[in-house]
Short mmCIF file of C-alpha atoms in Angstrom, two decimals:
data_model
loop_
_atom_site.label_atom_id
_atom_site.label_comp_id
_atom_site.label_asym_id
_atom_site.label_seq_id
_atom_site.Cartn_x
_atom_site.Cartn_y
_atom_site.Cartn_z
CA GLN J 1 -13.98 -35.46 57.25
CA LYS J 2 -14.20 -36.60 53.51
CA GLU J 3 -12.74 -34.65 50.94
CA VAL J 4 -16.05 -35.03 48.86
CA GLU J 5 -19.46 -35.21 50.72
CA GLN J 6 -22.81 -36.44 48.74
CA ASP J 7 -25.98 -37.38 50.40
CA PRO J 8 -26.95 -40.72 49.62
CA GLY J 9 -30.74 -40.49 49.68
CA PRO J 10 -32.80 -41.81 48.24
CA LEU J 11 -34.56 -39.07 46.75
CA SER J 12 -38.33 -39.83 45.36
CA VAL J 13 -39.69 -37.62 42.72
CA PRO J 14 -42.75 -38.08 40.45
CA GLU J 15 -42.16 -37.79 36.73
CA GLY J 16 -41.95 -34.11 35.64
CA ALA J 17 -40.47 -32.82 38.57
CA ILE J 18 -37.05 -31.02 38.64
CA VAL J 19 -34.02 -32.86 40.74
CA SER J 20 -31.37 -31.08 42.40
CA LEU J 21 -28.39 -33.53 43.57
CA ASN J 22 -25.64 -31.68 45.22
CA CYS J 23 -21.64 -32.16 46.44
CA THR J 24 -19.60 -30.46 48.95
CA TYR J 25 -16.41 -30.75 49.08
CA SER J 26 -13.09 -29.86 51.00
CA ASN J 27 -9.96 -29.76 48.57
CA SER J 28 -9.80 -25.92 47.12
CA ALA J 29 -7.60 -27.71 44.44
CA PHE J 30 -9.83 -29.80 42.82
CA GLN J 31 -10.42 -28.01 39.19
CA TYR J 32 -12.57 -30.92 37.11
CA PHE J 33 -16.37 -31.83 38.23
CA MET J 34 -18.03 -34.56 36.86
CA TRP J 35 -20.92 -36.22 37.27
CA TYR J 36 -21.62 -39.76 36.73
CA ARG J 37 -24.85 -41.89 36.42
CA GLN J 38 -24.90 -45.83 37.20
CA TYR J 39 -28.09 -47.51 36.48
CA SER J 40 -28.34 -50.58 38.99
CA ARG J 41 -25.78 -53.79 38.34
CA LYS J 42 -23.69 -51.65 35.90
CA GLY J 43 -20.98 -49.38 35.79
CA PRO J 44 -21.11 -45.56 36.14
CA GLU J 45 -20.69 -43.59 33.14
CA LEU J 46 -20.09 -40.15 32.77
CA LEU J 47 -22.81 -37.99 32.37
CA MET J 48 -21.71 -34.12 32.71
CA TYR J 49 -18.11 -32.79 32.82
CA THR J 50 -17.40 -29.17 34.32
CA TYR J 51 -14.20 -27.14 34.35
CA SER J 52 -13.51 -24.71 37.12
CA SER J 53 -16.82 -22.52 38.14
CA GLY J 54 -20.09 -22.04 36.39
CA ASN J 55 -22.60 -23.64 34.15
CA LYS J 56 -23.10 -26.11 31.56
CA GLU J 57 -26.14 -27.46 29.77
CA ASP J 58 -27.10 -30.51 28.16
CA GLY J 59 -30.45 -31.15 27.26
CA ARG J 60 -32.33 -31.87 30.30
CA PHE J 61 -29.46 -31.56 32.47
CA THR J 62 -27.38 -28.85 34.03
CA ALA J 63 -24.41 -29.04 35.80
CA GLN J 64 -23.27 -26.09 38.22
CA VAL J 65 -20.02 -25.33 40.04
CA ASP J 66 -19.44 -22.53 42.83
CA LYS J 67 -15.80 -22.95 43.50
CA SER J 68 -16.19 -19.93 46.08
CA SER J 69 -18.60 -22.15 48.66
CA LYS J 70 -16.75 -25.69 47.14
CA TYR J 71 -20.23 -26.71 46.29
CA ILE J 72 -21.51 -28.44 42.98
CA SER J 73 -25.35 -29.21 41.73
CA LEU J 74 -26.52 -31.13 38.90
CA PHE J 75 -30.05 -30.23 37.78
CA ILE J 76 -32.56 -32.60 35.96
CA ARG J 77 -35.55 -30.69 34.16
CA ASP J 78 -38.65 -32.74 33.23
CA SER J 79 -37.16 -36.13 35.27
CA GLN J 80 -38.51 -39.20 33.58
CA PRO J 81 -38.61 -42.68 35.05
CA SER J 82 -35.66 -43.54 32.83
CA ASP J 83 -33.57 -41.19 35.18
CA SER J 84 -34.03 -43.24 38.10
CA ALA J 85 -30.32 -44.44 38.98
CA THR J 86 -27.93 -43.54 41.64
CA TYR J 87 -25.42 -40.42 40.66
CA LEU J 88 -22.11 -39.98 41.40
CA CYS J 89 -20.06 -36.40 41.77
CA ALA J 90 -16.72 -36.74 41.25
CA MET J 91 -13.83 -34.37 40.94
CA SER J 92 -9.70 -34.07 40.40
CA ALA J 93 -7.09 -31.90 40.45
CA VAL J 94 -3.67 -31.51 38.46
CA THR J 95 -1.94 -31.27 41.66
CA GLY J 96 -2.29 -35.20 43.19
CA GLY J 97 -1.81 -36.30 39.31
CA PHE J 98 -5.57 -35.95 38.63
CA LYS J 99 -6.65 -38.64 40.62
CA THR J 100 -10.38 -38.63 40.78
CA ILE J 101 -12.19 -38.32 44.24
CA PHE J 102 -16.05 -39.86 43.99
CA GLY J 103 -18.66 -39.06 46.33
CA ALA J 104 -20.98 -41.83 47.52
CA GLY J 105 -23.48 -41.40 45.42
CA THR J 106 -27.22 -39.98 45.29
CA ARG J 107 -30.09 -42.61 44.68
CA LEU J 108 -32.94 -41.13 42.78
CA PHE J 109 -36.09 -42.85 41.72
CA VAL J 110 -38.67 -41.08 39.53
CA LYS J 111 -42.26 -42.12 39.82
CA ALA J 112 -44.08 -42.86 36.70
CA GLU Y 1 -16.50 -50.69 20.42
CA ALA Y 2 -15.03 -49.17 23.51
CA GLN Y 3 -15.30 -51.50 26.22
CA VAL Y 4 -13.67 -52.18 29.40
CA THR Y 5 -14.19 -56.10 30.25
CA GLN Y 6 -13.95 -57.75 33.44
CA ASN Y 7 -14.91 -61.53 34.54
CA PRO Y 8 -16.36 -62.80 36.77
CA ARG Y 9 -18.93 -61.23 37.13
CA TYR Y 10 -20.18 -62.90 39.90
CA LEU Y 11 -18.17 -65.00 42.08
CA ILE Y 12 -19.05 -66.69 45.38
CA THR Y 13 -15.80 -67.91 47.31
CA VAL Y 14 -14.27 -69.12 50.74
CA THR Y 15 -12.38 -67.43 52.74
CA GLY Y 16 -8.48 -68.00 51.68
CA LYS Y 17 -8.88 -69.16 48.70
CA LYS Y 18 -7.26 -66.95 46.47
CA LEU Y 19 -8.86 -65.60 43.09
CA THR Y 20 -7.98 -63.31 40.01
CA VAL Y 21 -10.19 -60.94 38.47
CA THR Y 22 -9.27 -59.88 34.92
CA CYS Y 23 -9.79 -56.88 33.36
CA SER Y 24 -8.91 -55.74 30.07
CA GLN Y 25 -9.83 -52.70 27.59
CA ASN Y 26 -9.91 -52.34 23.81
CA MET Y 27 -8.94 -48.32 23.67
CA ASN Y 28 -5.29 -48.57 24.40
CA HIS Y 29 -5.12 -46.46 27.31
CA GLU Y 30 -2.00 -45.99 29.43
CA TYR Y 31 -4.31 -45.67 32.79
CA MET Y 32 -6.27 -48.21 34.51
CA SER Y 33 -7.45 -48.45 38.28
CA TRP Y 34 -9.75 -50.90 40.09
CA TYR Y 35 -12.33 -49.71 43.01
CA ARG Y 36 -14.59 -51.15 45.31
CA GLN Y 37 -17.98 -49.99 45.35
CA ASP Y 38 -19.89 -50.20 49.00
CA PRO Y 39 -22.81 -48.63 50.52
CA GLY Y 40 -22.11 -45.18 51.68
CA LEU Y 41 -18.47 -45.28 50.87
CA GLY Y 42 -19.24 -44.67 46.88
CA LEU Y 43 -15.90 -45.92 44.85
CA ARG Y 44 -12.54 -46.01 46.45
CA GLN Y 45 -9.57 -46.71 44.73
CA ILE Y 46 -7.28 -49.65 45.25
CA TYR Y 47 -4.45 -50.18 42.72
CA TYR Y 48 -3.81 -48.18 39.85
CA SER Y 49 -1.55 -48.27 36.97
CA MET Y 50 -0.25 -45.48 34.49
CA ASN Y 51 1.37 -47.81 32.28
CA VAL Y 52 2.72 -51.12 31.20
CA GLU Y 53 4.98 -52.51 34.56
CA VAL Y 54 3.91 -49.31 36.63
CA THR Y 55 1.59 -49.56 39.52
CA ASP Y 56 0.58 -47.76 42.37
CA LYS Y 57 -1.50 -48.21 45.85
CA GLY Y 58 -4.66 -46.31 46.19
CA ASP Y 59 -6.40 -45.82 48.85
CA VAL Y 60 -7.60 -49.29 50.26
CA PRO Y 61 -4.92 -51.56 48.73
CA GLU Y 62 -4.86 -53.84 51.70
CA GLY Y 63 -5.31 -57.47 50.66
CA TYR Y 64 -4.64 -57.15 46.90
CA LYS Y 65 -2.44 -57.31 44.12
CA VAL Y 66 -2.31 -55.90 40.88
CA SER Y 67 0.27 -56.64 37.79
CA ARG Y 68 0.38 -54.71 34.50
CA LYS Y 69 2.75 -56.90 32.06
CA GLU Y 70 0.59 -56.25 28.86
CA LYS Y 71 -1.27 -52.67 28.12
CA ARG Y 72 -4.87 -53.81 27.59
CA ASN Y 73 -4.61 -55.86 30.66
CA PHE Y 74 -4.83 -55.58 34.63
CA PRO Y 75 -6.02 -58.24 36.89
CA LEU Y 76 -6.87 -57.90 40.36
CA ILE Y 77 -5.63 -60.45 42.74
CA LEU Y 78 -6.99 -61.57 45.89
CA GLU Y 79 -4.29 -63.58 47.17
CA SER Y 80 -6.31 -65.12 50.58
CA PRO Y 81 -9.67 -63.29 50.74
CA SER Y 82 -11.56 -62.41 53.80
CA PRO Y 83 -15.38 -61.30 53.92
CA ASN Y 84 -14.77 -57.63 54.34
CA GLN Y 85 -13.58 -57.93 50.83
CA THR Y 86 -16.85 -58.64 49.60
CA SER Y 87 -17.50 -55.89 47.66
CA LEU Y 88 -18.51 -54.69 44.29
CA TYR Y 89 -15.57 -54.26 41.91
CA PHE Y 90 -14.77 -51.86 39.14
CA CYS Y 91 -12.30 -51.96 36.55
CA ALA Y 92 -11.76 -48.42 34.92
CA SER Y 93 -9.41 -47.04 31.93
CA SER Y 94 -8.89 -43.75 30.55
CA LYS Y 95 -5.88 -41.87 28.71
CA VAL Y 96 -4.88 -40.01 31.48
CA PRO Y 97 -6.32 -40.01 35.48
CA SER Y 98 -8.81 -37.26 34.52
CA GLY Y 99 -12.10 -37.88 35.88
CA ASN Y 100 -13.76 -36.98 32.32
CA THR Y 101 -12.14 -39.79 30.51
CA ILE Y 102 -12.84 -42.41 32.63
CA TYR Y 103 -14.68 -45.99 31.27
CA PHE Y 104 -15.84 -47.96 33.74
CA GLY Y 105 -16.25 -51.78 33.38
CA GLU Y 106 -19.96 -53.79 34.24
CA GLY Y 107 -18.62 -54.48 37.76
CA SER Y 108 -17.77 -57.87 39.72
CA TRP Y 109 -19.81 -58.89 42.10
CA LEU Y 110 -17.53 -60.71 44.98
CA THR Y 111 -18.84 -62.39 48.05
CA VAL Y 112 -16.41 -64.17 50.50
CA VAL Y 113 -17.72 -66.42 52.57
#
């Protein structure tokens, strides 16, 4: 079993839809939870960062962490064609020297 | 501008021909690492370095070497490339290993035939 599981998609939605992206994990020591966005032929860039459980909102993006279920989510409201990209979840723990484990990434297409 | 620069961006090479992918960062970061990205497998860490002259294996180090002689540079060396090393490679740097501070390069597409 992988430490971090993420559905690779692809996920195709119409413009304006609410998008939900999810990851599950097995290591209860993870404390730092990130979402990276990767456009085609580019390196990943940090989109959202959350420490421990709870929600974090930034514009159209909301990150949720449920440590009891070992489940994290990224919601995108009013999705735009420019949101079309691969979204990777990532997590790390103090134990293990903050090593970051990445999910496989979900490919998102937002159709105009 | 904060940057991680890696070269070459695209390379086709033949089995067994040694190659080096260079990586340089301008943020004075201590921590640097190399990842490979393959479909369905996500980003997997190859090697990392906590500081100058301090390197260690990641999850998939076989067939790769690295060196860290200067803080800003962290080259990835494939001594004898094989077709299973065909992949997209990313160099990354950060102040600390924590994922919320990682900066990635643009990627190097490597094909070994």
